[in-house]
Coordinates of C-alpha atoms in Angstrom, one line a residue:
Chain A
X212 CA -49.4 -7.7 83.4
X213 CA -49.4 -11.4 84.0
X214 CA -46.6 -11.7 81.6
X215 CA -44.1 -10.0 83.8
X216 CA -42.6 -13.0 85.6
X217 CA -39.8 -13.6 87.9
X218 CA -36.9 -15.6 86.6
X219 CA -37.8 -18.4 89.0
X220 CA -41.2 -18.7 87.5
X221 CA -39.9 -18.6 83.9
X222 CA -37.6 -21.5 84.8
X223 CA -40.4 -23.4 86.5
X224 CA -42.4 -23.3 83.2
X225 CA -39.4 -24.3 81.1
X226 CA -38.6 -28.0 81.2
X227 CA -35.4 -29.4 82.7
X228 CA -34.1 -32.8 83.5
X229 CA -31.6 -31.9 86.3
X230 CA -28.3 -33.8 86.3
X231 CA -27.2 -35.0 89.7
X232 CA -23.8 -33.4 89.2
X233 CA -23.0 -29.8 88.2
X234 CA -21.6 -29.1 84.8
X235 CA -20.3 -25.7 86.0
X236 CA -17.3 -25.4 88.2
X237 CA -15.6 -22.3 89.5
X238 CA -11.9 -23.3 89.3
X239 CA -10.5 -21.0 92.0
X240 CA -12.9 -19.3 94.4
X241 CA -10.2 -16.8 95.4
X242 CA -10.1 -15.4 91.9
X243 CA -13.8 -14.4 92.1
X244 CA -13.1 -12.5 95.3
X245 CA -10.5 -10.4 93.4
X246 CA -12.5 -10.2 90.2
X247 CA -13.3 -6.7 89.0
X248 CA -16.8 -6.4 87.6
X249 CA -17.9 -10.0 88.1
X250 CA -19.8 -10.0 84.8
X251 CA -21.3 -13.5 85.6
X252 CA -23.5 -11.8 88.2
X253 CA -25.2 -9.6 85.7
X254 CA -24.8 -11.4 82.3
X255 CA -26.4 -14.7 83.2
X256 CA -29.8 -15.0 81.6
X257 CA -31.1 -17.0 84.6
X258 CA -29.2 -15.1 87.3
X259 CA -27.4 -18.3 88.1
X260 CA -24.5 -16.7 89.9
X261 CA -24.8 -15.3 93.4
X262 CA -22.3 -13.2 95.3
X263 CA -21.7 -14.8 98.7
X264 CA -21.0 -12.9 101.9
X265 CA -17.4 -13.9 101.9
X266 CA -17.0 -12.3 98.4
X267 CA -16.9 -15.6 96.5
X268 CA -19.4 -16.5 93.9
X269 CA -21.8 -19.5 93.9
X270 CA -22.9 -21.1 90.6
X271 CA -26.3 -22.7 90.4
X272 CA -26.3 -25.2 87.6
X273 CA -29.9 -26.4 87.9
X274 CA -31.5 -23.6 86.0
X275 CA -28.7 -23.2 83.5
X276 CA -29.8 -22.8 79.9
X277 CA -26.3 -23.8 78.7
X278 CA -25.7 -20.7 76.7
X279 CA -22.0 -20.2 77.6
X280 CA -22.1 -16.5 78.2
X281 CA -20.6 -16.8 81.7
X282 CA -17.7 -18.8 80.3
X283 CA -17.0 -16.3 77.5
X284 CA -17.2 -13.3 79.8
X285 CA -15.3 -14.6 82.8
X286 CA -12.2 -12.3 82.9
X287 CA -10.1 -14.9 84.6
X288 CA -11.3 -17.8 82.5
X289 CA -12.1 -19.2 85.9
X290 CA -15.0 -21.5 84.8
X291 CA -14.9 -25.1 84.0
X292 CA -17.9 -25.2 81.7
X293 CA -19.1 -28.5 80.2
X294 CA -22.4 -29.7 78.8
X295 CA -24.6 -31.6 81.2
X296 CA -24.6 -35.4 80.8
X297 CA -26.3 -36.5 77.6
X298 CA -30.1 -36.1 77.8
X299 CA -29.8 -33.9 80.9
X300 CA -30.2 -30.1 81.4
X301 CA -32.7 -27.9 79.7
X302 CA -35.1 -29.6 77.3
X303 CA -36.8 -27.1 75.0
X304 CA -40.3 -28.1 73.9
X305 CA -40.7 -25.1 71.6
X306 CA -37.2 -23.9 70.9
Chain B
X230 CA -37.0 -43.1 77.5
X231 CA -35.0 -41.7 74.6
X232 CA -31.9 -42.5 76.6
X233 CA -32.6 -46.2 76.7
X234 CA -33.4 -46.5 73.0
X235 CA -30.3 -44.8 71.9
X236 CA -28.1 -46.6 74.3
X237 CA -29.2 -50.0 73.0
X238 CA -28.8 -48.7 69.4
X239 CA -25.2 -47.7 70.1
X240 CA -24.4 -50.9 71.8
X241 CA -26.1 -52.8 69.0
X242 CA -23.8 -51.1 66.4
X243 CA -20.9 -51.7 68.6
X244 CA -21.4 -55.4 68.9
X245 CA -21.9 -55.7 65.2
X246 CA -18.4 -54.6 64.5
X247 CA -16.8 -56.6 67.2
X248 CA -16.3 -54.0 69.9
X249 CA -15.2 -51.0 67.8
X250 CA -18.0 -48.8 66.6
X251 CA -17.1 -47.6 63.1
X252 CA -18.8 -45.2 60.8
X253 CA -17.8 -43.5 57.6
X254 CA -18.8 -40.2 59.2
X255 CA -19.6 -39.1 62.7
X256 CA -21.6 -35.8 62.8
X257 CA -21.6 -34.1 66.2
X258 CA -24.8 -32.1 66.7
X259 CA -28.2 -32.6 65.1
X260 CA -29.0 -28.9 64.3
X261 CA -29.6 -27.7 60.7
X262 CA -25.9 -28.0 59.7
X263 CA -25.2 -31.4 61.1
X264 CA -28.5 -32.9 60.1
X265 CA -28.1 -31.6 56.5
X266 CA -24.7 -33.2 56.3
X267 CA -25.9 -36.5 57.8
X268 CA -28.9 -36.6 55.6
X269 CA -27.0 -36.1 52.3
X270 CA -24.3 -38.6 53.3
X271 CA -26.8 -41.2 54.3
X272 CA -28.7 -40.7 51.0
X273 CA -25.4 -41.4 49.2
X274 CA -25.1 -44.6 51.1
X275 CA -22.5 -43.8 53.7
X276 CA -22.6 -45.1 57.3
X277 CA -23.4 -42.0 59.3
X278 CA -23.7 -41.4 63.0
X279 CA -25.6 -38.3 64.0
X280 CA -24.8 -37.5 67.7
X281 CA -27.1 -35.2 69.7
X282 CA -26.6 -34.2 73.3
X283 CA -30.2 -33.5 73.9
X284 CA -32.9 -36.2 74.4
X285 CA -34.1 -35.3 70.9
X286 CA -32.8 -33.0 68.1
X287 CA -33.9 -29.4 68.7
X288 CA -34.2 -29.9 72.5
X289 CA -31.1 -27.6 73.0
X290 CA -31.7 -25.3 70.1
X291 CA -33.4 -22.0 69.6
X292 CA -33.2 -19.0 67.3
X293 CA -35.4 -16.0 66.6
X294 CA -36.7 -17.1 64.3
X295 CA -37.3 -17.7 60.7
X296 CA -36.1 -20.4 58.4
X297 CA -35.6 -19.4 54.8
X298 CA -36.8 -21.5 51.9
X299 CA -33.4 -21.5 50.4
X300 CA -31.3 -23.7 50.6
X301 CA -33.4 -26.3 52.4
X302 CA -35.7 -26.6 49.4
X303 CA -32.8 -28.1 47.4
X304 CA -32.4 -30.8 50.0
X305 CA -36.0 -31.5 50.9
X306 CA -38.2 -30.2 47.9
X307 CA -41.4 -28.6 49.1
X308 CA -40.5 -29.2 52.7
X309 CA -43.1 -26.6 53.8
X310 CA -45.8 -29.1 53.0
X311 CA -44.5 -31.6 55.5
X312 CA -42.2 -29.9 57.9
X313 CA -43.6 -28.4 61.1
X314 CA -43.5 -24.8 60.0
X315 CA -45.5 -22.2 61.9
X316 CA -46.3 -19.3 59.5
X317 CA -45.3 -18.0 56.1
X318 CA -43.8 -14.6 56.6
X319 CA -45.4 -11.9 54.4
X320 CA -44.5 -8.9 56.5
X321 CA -41.0 -7.8 57.6
X322 CA -40.9 -4.7 59.8
X323 CA -38.1 -2.7 61.4
X324 CA -39.1 -0.5 64.4
X325 CA -36.6 2.1 65.4
X326 CA -37.6 2.7 69.0
X327 CA -37.3 5.3 71.7
X328 CA -38.8 4.8 75.1
X329 CA -42.3 5.8 73.9
X330 CA -42.2 6.0 70.1
X331 CA -41.1 4.3 66.9
X332 CA -40.2 5.1 63.3
X333 CA -41.3 2.1 61.4
X334 CA -40.0 0.7 58.1
X335 CA -41.2 -2.4 56.5
X336 CA -42.2 -4.5 53.6
X337 CA -45.4 -6.5 53.2
X338 CA -45.9 -8.4 50.0
X339 CA -48.6 -10.7 48.7
X340 CA -45.9 -12.4 46.7
X341 CA -44.5 -13.8 49.9
X342 CA -47.9 -15.4 50.6
X343 CA -47.7 -17.5 47.5
X344 CA -45.2 -20.1 46.3
X345 CA -42.3 -19.8 46.2
X346 CA -42.5 -18.6 49.8
X347 CA -39.5 -16.7 51.1
X348 CA -39.3 -17.6 54.8
X349 CA -41.2 -19.4 57.5
X350 CA -41.4 -19.0 61.2
X351 CA -40.5 -22.2 63.0
X352 CA -39.9 -23.5 66.5
X353 CA -36.7 -25.4 66.6
X354 CA -37.7 -28.1 69.1
X355 CA -40.2 -29.2 66.5
X356 CA -38.4 -28.4 63.3
X357 CA -35.0 -29.8 64.1
X358 CA -36.6 -33.0 65.4
X359 CA -38.5 -33.4 62.1
X360 CA -35.5 -32.6 60.1
X361 CA -33.3 -35.1 61.9
X362 CA -36.0 -37.7 61.4
X363 CA -35.5 -37.2 57.6
X364 CA -31.8 -38.0 58.1
X365 CA -32.7 -41.1 60.2
X366 CA -35.1 -42.3 57.5
X367 CA -32.4 -41.9 54.9
X368 CA -30.3 -44.3 57.0
X369 CA -28.3 -42.1 59.4
X370 CA -28.0 -43.5 62.9
X371 CA -29.4 -40.9 65.3
X372 CA -27.7 -41.1 68.7
X373 CA -29.5 -38.8 71.1
X374 CA -28.7 -38.0 74.8
X375 CA -25.0 -38.3 74.0
X376 CA -22.3 -35.7 74.5
X377 CA -19.3 -35.8 72.3
X378 CA -16.6 -35.1 74.9
X379 CA -13.5 -34.9 72.7
X380 CA -12.1 -35.9 69.4
X381 CA -10.0 -39.1 69.3
X382 CA -6.8 -38.6 67.4
X383 CA -4.2 -41.0 66.1
X384 CA -0.5 -40.7 66.8
X385 CA -0.1 -38.2 63.9
X386 CA -2.8 -36.0 65.3
X387 CA -5.4 -36.9 62.8
X388 CA -9.0 -37.0 64.0
X389 CA -10.3 -40.6 63.8
X390 CA -13.4 -40.5 66.0
X391 CA -15.1 -39.0 69.0
X392 CA -15.3 -40.0 72.6
X393 CA -18.8 -39.8 74.0
X394 CA -20.1 -39.7 77.5
X395 CA -21.4 -43.2 77.3
X396 CA -19.7 -46.3 78.6
X397 CA -17.6 -47.8 75.8
X398 CA -18.9 -44.8 73.8
X399 CA -15.9 -44.3 71.5
X400 CA -17.0 -43.9 67.9
X401 CA -14.5 -44.2 65.1
X402 CA -15.1 -42.5 61.7
X403 CA -13.1 -41.5 58.6
X404 CA -14.4 -37.9 59.1
X405 CA -15.8 -36.1 62.1
X406 CA -18.1 -33.2 61.4
X407 CA -18.2 -30.6 64.2
X408 CA -21.7 -29.3 64.0
X409 CA -21.8 -28.7 67.7
X410 CA -23.0 -25.1 67.7
X411 CA -21.6 -21.8 68.8
X412 CA -19.8 -23.1 71.9
X413 CA -18.2 -25.9 69.8
X414 CA -16.3 -27.5 72.7
X415 CA -15.0 -30.0 70.1
X416 CA -13.2 -27.6 67.9
X417 CA -11.8 -25.7 70.9
X418 CA -10.6 -28.9 72.5
X419 CA -8.8 -29.6 69.2
X420 CA -7.2 -26.2 69.5
X421 CA -8.6 -24.9 66.2
X422 CA -9.4 -21.7 68.1
X423 CA -9.3 -20.4 71.6
X424 CA -12.1 -19.1 73.8
X425 CA -14.8 -17.1 71.9
X426 CA -14.1 -13.4 72.2
X427 CA -16.9 -11.5 74.0
X428 CA -17.2 -9.0 71.1
X429 CA -17.7 -11.9 68.7
X430 CA -20.8 -13.3 70.3
X431 CA -24.2 -12.0 71.1
X432 CA -26.5 -13.3 73.8
X433 CA -30.1 -13.8 72.8
X434 CA -32.9 -14.4 75.4
X435 CA -36.4 -15.2 74.3
X436 CA -39.8 -16.1 75.5
X437 CA -42.4 -18.2 73.6
X438 CA -45.7 -16.7 74.6
X439 CA -49.1 -18.3 73.8
X440 CA -51.6 -15.9 72.4
X441 CA -53.9 -18.0 70.3
X442 CA -54.4 -17.9 66.5
X443 CA -57.2 -15.3 66.5
X444 CA -55.3 -12.8 68.6
X445 CA -52.2 -13.2 66.5
X446 CA -54.1 -12.6 63.3
X447 CA -55.9 -9.5 64.7
X448 CA -52.9 -7.9 66.4
X449 CA -50.5 -8.4 63.5
X450 CA -53.0 -7.9 60.7
X451 CA -52.6 -11.4 59.2
X452 CA -54.8 -13.9 57.5
X453 CA -54.7 -17.7 57.6
X454 CA -51.1 -18.9 58.2
X455 CA -49.4 -15.7 57.2
X456 CA -46.8 -14.4 59.6
X457 CA -45.0 -11.3 60.6
X458 CA -41.4 -10.6 61.5
X459 CA -40.6 -7.5 63.5
X460 CA -37.1 -6.4 64.3
X461 CA -36.7 -3.9 67.1
X462 CA -33.8 -1.5 67.2
X463 CA -32.9 1.3 69.6
X464 CA -34.2 1.7 73.1
X465 CA -34.7 -2.0 73.6
X466 CA -31.0 -2.6 73.9
X467 CA -30.1 0.5 75.9
X468 CA -27.5 1.5 73.3
X469 CA -25.9 -1.9 73.2
X470 CA -25.2 -3.4 69.7
X471 CA -28.1 -5.6 69.1
X472 CA -31.9 -5.6 68.8
X473 CA -35.1 -7.2 69.8
X474 CA -37.6 -9.3 67.8
X475 CA -41.1 -10.5 67.6
X476 CA -42.0 -13.4 65.4
X477 CA -45.5 -14.8 65.0
X478 CA -45.8 -18.6 65.2
X479 CA -49.0 -20.4 64.7
X480 CA -50.6 -19.8 68.1
X481 CA -47.5 -18.4 70.0
X482 CA -45.2 -15.5 69.4
X483 CA -41.4 -15.5 69.9
X484 CA -40.3 -12.4 71.7
X485 CA -36.6 -11.8 72.5
X486 CA -33.7 -9.5 72.6
X487 CA -30.1 -10.0 71.4
X488 CA -27.1 -7.9 72.4
X489 CA -23.4 -8.2 72.1
X490 CA -21.8 -10.1 75.0
X491 CA -19.0 -7.5 75.4
X492 CA -21.6 -4.7 75.5
X493 CA -23.4 -6.6 78.3
X494 CA -20.1 -6.9 80.2
X495 CA -19.2 -3.2 79.8
X496 CA -22.7 -1.9 80.6
X497 CA -23.6 -4.2 83.4
X498 CA -27.0 -4.6 81.9
X499 CA -28.9 -7.7 82.7
X500 CA -30.5 -9.7 79.9
X501 CA -33.3 -10.7 82.3
X502 CA -34.2 -7.0 82.9
X503 CA -33.7 -6.1 79.3
X504 CA -36.3 -8.6 78.1
X505 CA -38.8 -7.7 80.8
X506 CA -38.4 -4.0 80.0
X507 CA -38.9 -4.7 76.3
X508 CA -42.1 -6.6 76.9
X509 CA -43.4 -3.7 79.0
X510 CA -42.6 -1.1 76.2
X511 CA -45.7 0.8 75.5
X512 CA -45.6 -0.1 71.8
X513 CA -44.9 -3.8 72.4
X514 CA -47.0 -4.5 75.5
X515 CA -50.4 -4.3 73.7
X516 CA -49.2 -7.0 71.2
X517 CA -48.5 -9.4 74.0
X518 CA -51.3 -8.6 76.4
X519 CA -53.1 -11.6 77.9
X520 CA -50.4 -14.0 76.6
X521 CA -49.1 -16.9 78.6
X522 CA -45.4 -17.8 78.9
X523 CA -44.6 -21.3 77.5
X524 CA -40.9 -21.3 77.5
X525 CA -37.8 -19.2 78.4
X526 CA -34.6 -19.6 76.4
X527 CA -31.1 -18.3 76.0
X528 CA -28.5 -18.9 73.4
X529 CA -25.2 -17.4 72.1
X530 CA -25.0 -16.3 68.5
X531 CA -21.6 -16.1 66.7
X532 CA -21.8 -12.6 65.3
X533 CA -18.1 -12.0 64.7
X534 CA -18.4 -12.6 61.0
X535 CA -15.7 -13.5 58.5
X536 CA -12.7 -12.6 60.7
X537 CA -14.0 -14.6 63.7
X538 CA -14.2 -17.9 61.8
X539 CA -12.0 -20.8 63.0
X540 CA -10.1 -23.0 60.6
X541 CA -12.8 -24.9 58.8
X542 CA -11.0 -28.2 58.4
X543 CA -8.2 -30.4 59.8
X544 CA -7.1 -34.0 59.1
X545 CA -10.4 -35.9 59.5
X546 CA -12.4 -33.0 60.6
X547 CA -14.8 -30.4 59.1
X548 CA -16.5 -27.5 61.0
X549 CA -20.0 -26.4 60.0
X550 CA -22.8 -24.0 61.0
X551 CA -22.6 -21.9 64.2
X552 CA -19.4 -23.9 65.2
X553 CA -17.8 -22.2 62.1
X554 CA -19.3 -18.8 63.0
X555 CA -21.4 -18.8 59.7
X556 CA -23.9 -16.1 60.8
X557 CA -24.8 -13.0 58.9
X558 CA -25.9 -10.9 61.8
X559 CA -26.8 -7.8 59.8
X560 CA -29.4 -9.8 57.9
X561 CA -30.5 -12.1 60.7
X562 CA -29.4 -15.1 58.8
X563 CA -27.8 -18.2 60.3
X564 CA -29.8 -21.4 59.9
X565 CA -29.8 -21.0 56.1
X566 CA -26.0 -20.7 56.1
X567 CA -25.8 -23.7 58.5
X568 CA -27.7 -25.8 56.1
X569 CA -25.6 -24.7 53.1
X570 CA -22.4 -25.4 55.0
X571 CA -23.7 -28.9 55.9
X572 CA -24.5 -29.5 52.2
X573 CA -21.0 -28.4 51.1
X574 CA -19.4 -30.5 53.8
X575 CA -21.3 -33.5 52.6
X576 CA -20.2 -32.9 49.0
X577 CA -16.6 -32.6 50.1
X578 CA -16.7 -35.7 52.1
X579 CA -18.2 -37.7 49.2
X580 CA -15.4 -36.4 47.0
X581 CA -12.8 -37.4 49.7
X582 CA -14.3 -40.8 50.1
X583 CA -14.1 -41.5 46.4
X584 CA -10.3 -40.8 46.6
X585 CA -10.0 -42.5 49.9
X586 CA -8.2 -39.5 51.4
X587 CA -9.5 -37.6 54.4
X588 CA -6.5 -35.4 55.1
X589 CA -6.9 -31.7 55.6
X590 CA -5.7 -31.2 52.1
X591 CA -8.4 -33.6 50.7
X592 CA -11.1 -31.8 52.8
X593 CA -9.9 -28.3 51.8
X594 CA -12.5 -28.4 49.0
X595 CA -15.0 -27.6 51.7
X596 CA -13.5 -24.2 52.3
X597 CA -13.2 -23.6 48.6
X598 CA -16.9 -24.4 48.1
X599 CA -17.8 -22.2 51.0
X600 CA -15.8 -19.3 49.6
X601 CA -17.6 -19.5 46.3
X602 CA -21.0 -19.7 48.0
X603 CA -23.4 -17.0 49.1
X604 CA -22.4 -17.6 52.7
X605 CA -18.8 -16.5 52.6
X606 CA -19.3 -14.0 49.8
X607 CA -21.8 -12.2 52.1
X608 CA -19.7 -12.6 55.2
X609 CA -16.7 -11.4 53.4
X610 CA -18.5 -8.4 52.1
X611 CA -19.6 -7.6 55.6
X612 CA -16.4 -8.4 57.3
X613 CA -15.8 -4.9 58.6
X614 CA -19.3 -4.6 60.0
X615 CA -18.9 -6.3 63.4
X616 CA -15.9 -4.1 64.2
X617 CA -17.6 -1.0 62.9
X618 CA -20.7 -1.5 65.0
X619 CA -18.5 -2.1 68.0
X620 CA -16.6 1.2 67.5
X621 CA -19.8 3.1 66.4
X622 CA -22.4 2.4 69.1
X623 CA -24.2 5.6 68.0
X624 CA -26.0 3.6 65.3
X625 CA -27.9 1.9 68.1
X626 CA -27.8 4.6 70.8
X627 CA -28.4 7.9 68.9
X628 CA -29.9 7.3 65.5
X629 CA -33.2 5.8 66.5
X630 CA -33.7 8.8 68.9
X631 CA -32.8 11.3 66.2
X632 CA -35.2 9.8 63.6
X633 CA -38.0 9.7 66.2
X634 CA -37.3 13.3 67.2
X635 CA -37.3 14.4 63.6
X636 CA -40.5 12.5 62.8
X637 CA -42.2 14.0 65.8
X638 CA -41.3 17.6 64.8
X639 CA -42.4 17.0 61.2
X640 CA -45.7 15.3 61.9
X641 CA -47.0 17.3 64.8
X642 CA -49.6 19.9 63.6
X643 CA -48.9 22.7 66.0
X644 CA -49.7 25.9 64.1
X645 CA -46.1 26.4 62.8
X646 CA -45.5 26.5 59.0
X647 CA -44.0 23.5 57.4
X648 CA -40.8 25.3 56.5
X649 CA -40.2 25.9 60.2
X650 CA -41.0 22.3 61.0
X651 CA -38.5 21.0 58.5
X652 CA -36.0 23.3 60.1
X653 CA -37.0 22.0 63.5
X654 CA -36.6 18.4 62.4
X655 CA -33.2 19.1 61.0
X656 CA -32.2 21.0 64.1
X657 CA -33.3 18.1 66.3
X658 CA -30.9 15.9 64.3
X659 CA -27.9 18.3 64.1
X660 CA -28.2 19.1 67.8
X661 CA -27.1 15.6 68.5
X662 CA -24.9 14.8 65.5
X663 CA -23.1 17.5 63.5
X664 CA -23.4 17.4 59.7
X665 CA -19.8 16.2 59.6
X666 CA -20.5 13.4 62.0
X667 CA -23.6 12.4 60.0
X668 CA -21.6 12.2 56.8
X669 CA -18.9 10.3 58.5
X670 CA -21.3 7.8 60.0
X671 CA -22.9 7.3 56.6
X672 CA -19.6 6.9 54.9
X673 CA -18.4 4.4 57.5
X674 CA -21.5 2.2 57.0
X675 CA -21.0 2.4 53.2
X676 CA -17.4 1.4 53.6
X677 CA -18.1 -1.2 56.2
X678 CA -20.7 -3.0 54.0
X679 CA -18.9 -4.0 50.9
X680 CA -22.2 -5.1 49.1
X681 CA -22.4 -2.3 46.5
X682 CA -22.0 -3.5 42.9

């Protein structure tokens, strides 16, 4: 079915005005290496977190839908999570 | 473009007051709660700033969803004639799903197709924008593309304004209303509460899918601008506390799935996969066939109920809507409570203004009003429910399967006498859940929902 889309395609269809700076920051990379479960890897609705070869986690802010789930679930409260600059980030046209 | 307009508006206001931008009230967040509050205060003649972090109100907002007639009707009479509503909901269905079957319950009523309507499907980017425009027309200053970074406090800790992410963007006000949604960075920065607890929030992901009006009418058995609202329980959340939904808009459908954040964490399920699997479900796929994705969305829902509420007021501050956790998850209600809380906050602020006192004590009338309202009476009645669902995942994992199994036994004509079939249906149930457990589960729901007269 044409409706089964990859997340990249869903985000391509959804409108964003990408900020030039990230609104997500991992405070201590080392903590992610030790983290059990790493819920950010699975809970993010845009798969914005990727496990790196060295065991750290990289956050991609560009496709972020600003839901806050990663922040709430981070076992170490290791995320600095802000809103993007005013007017930036996801812009719902339907909502 | 919106950025430039609002920037000059803010600087204009600033220069008028000789450098310091002062309002009676600064409302942070132009969703249903904030806009209601700003609209009513502006009507009463107060100087109100309505701060919105998106380029236009609604651009960051989403819900299932339906908007109830009550209590918005009291604020904008006959709003459905002017507001961008999608469809009037006449059909509410609950589907209790397994992987390949469903037990369906529902209510369709012609009465819902006539005034007074009960509920409407809306798309928030359109509705919230329209609603905030009503506040602007009433005299509130809408300031979009602006993030409220933190509350400004005086030496005694009283909130006296908000710092925004604009240059010279400090706004001073007698009262700040935190209508900044579920994440409410403002109320957390003020220390009203700590980080949201995973078990107190649910993550919703949703797609808006274009189908065209004709296909929507045919597939959902609707006429004209009538709409359907389908709640999906069971297999779609893989046993997690939550459910899916399908709402018919004018020429699109809103399809999504909501599950508790802690359940996501414990199960390792991915919301991305969950939604894809739900759309591919054999009972759901035919409804969506041939549709075209228009938008993908995600949002947290504060579902912790009564006991997850933060303090609702402080010196110079009120908390409304999702920021105050005013969601009745069991009945899929939130925007109506947001509007009511905005209304009660406005009433309280007007009372405080008449006394010239904006202390926490003077603003405590907000909490009193809220406690007497349907919002907190319902949330209080259901206060045990979030914890109960958390400790009883069987309601979502086992019962939909049991009901389907029993229905299958009962309905299949296979040459066995009906008495045997009833026995078979009962057996199918008791094999999974003993009579004692069944009674216990029923009793727990009864006790957990203190709604019984």
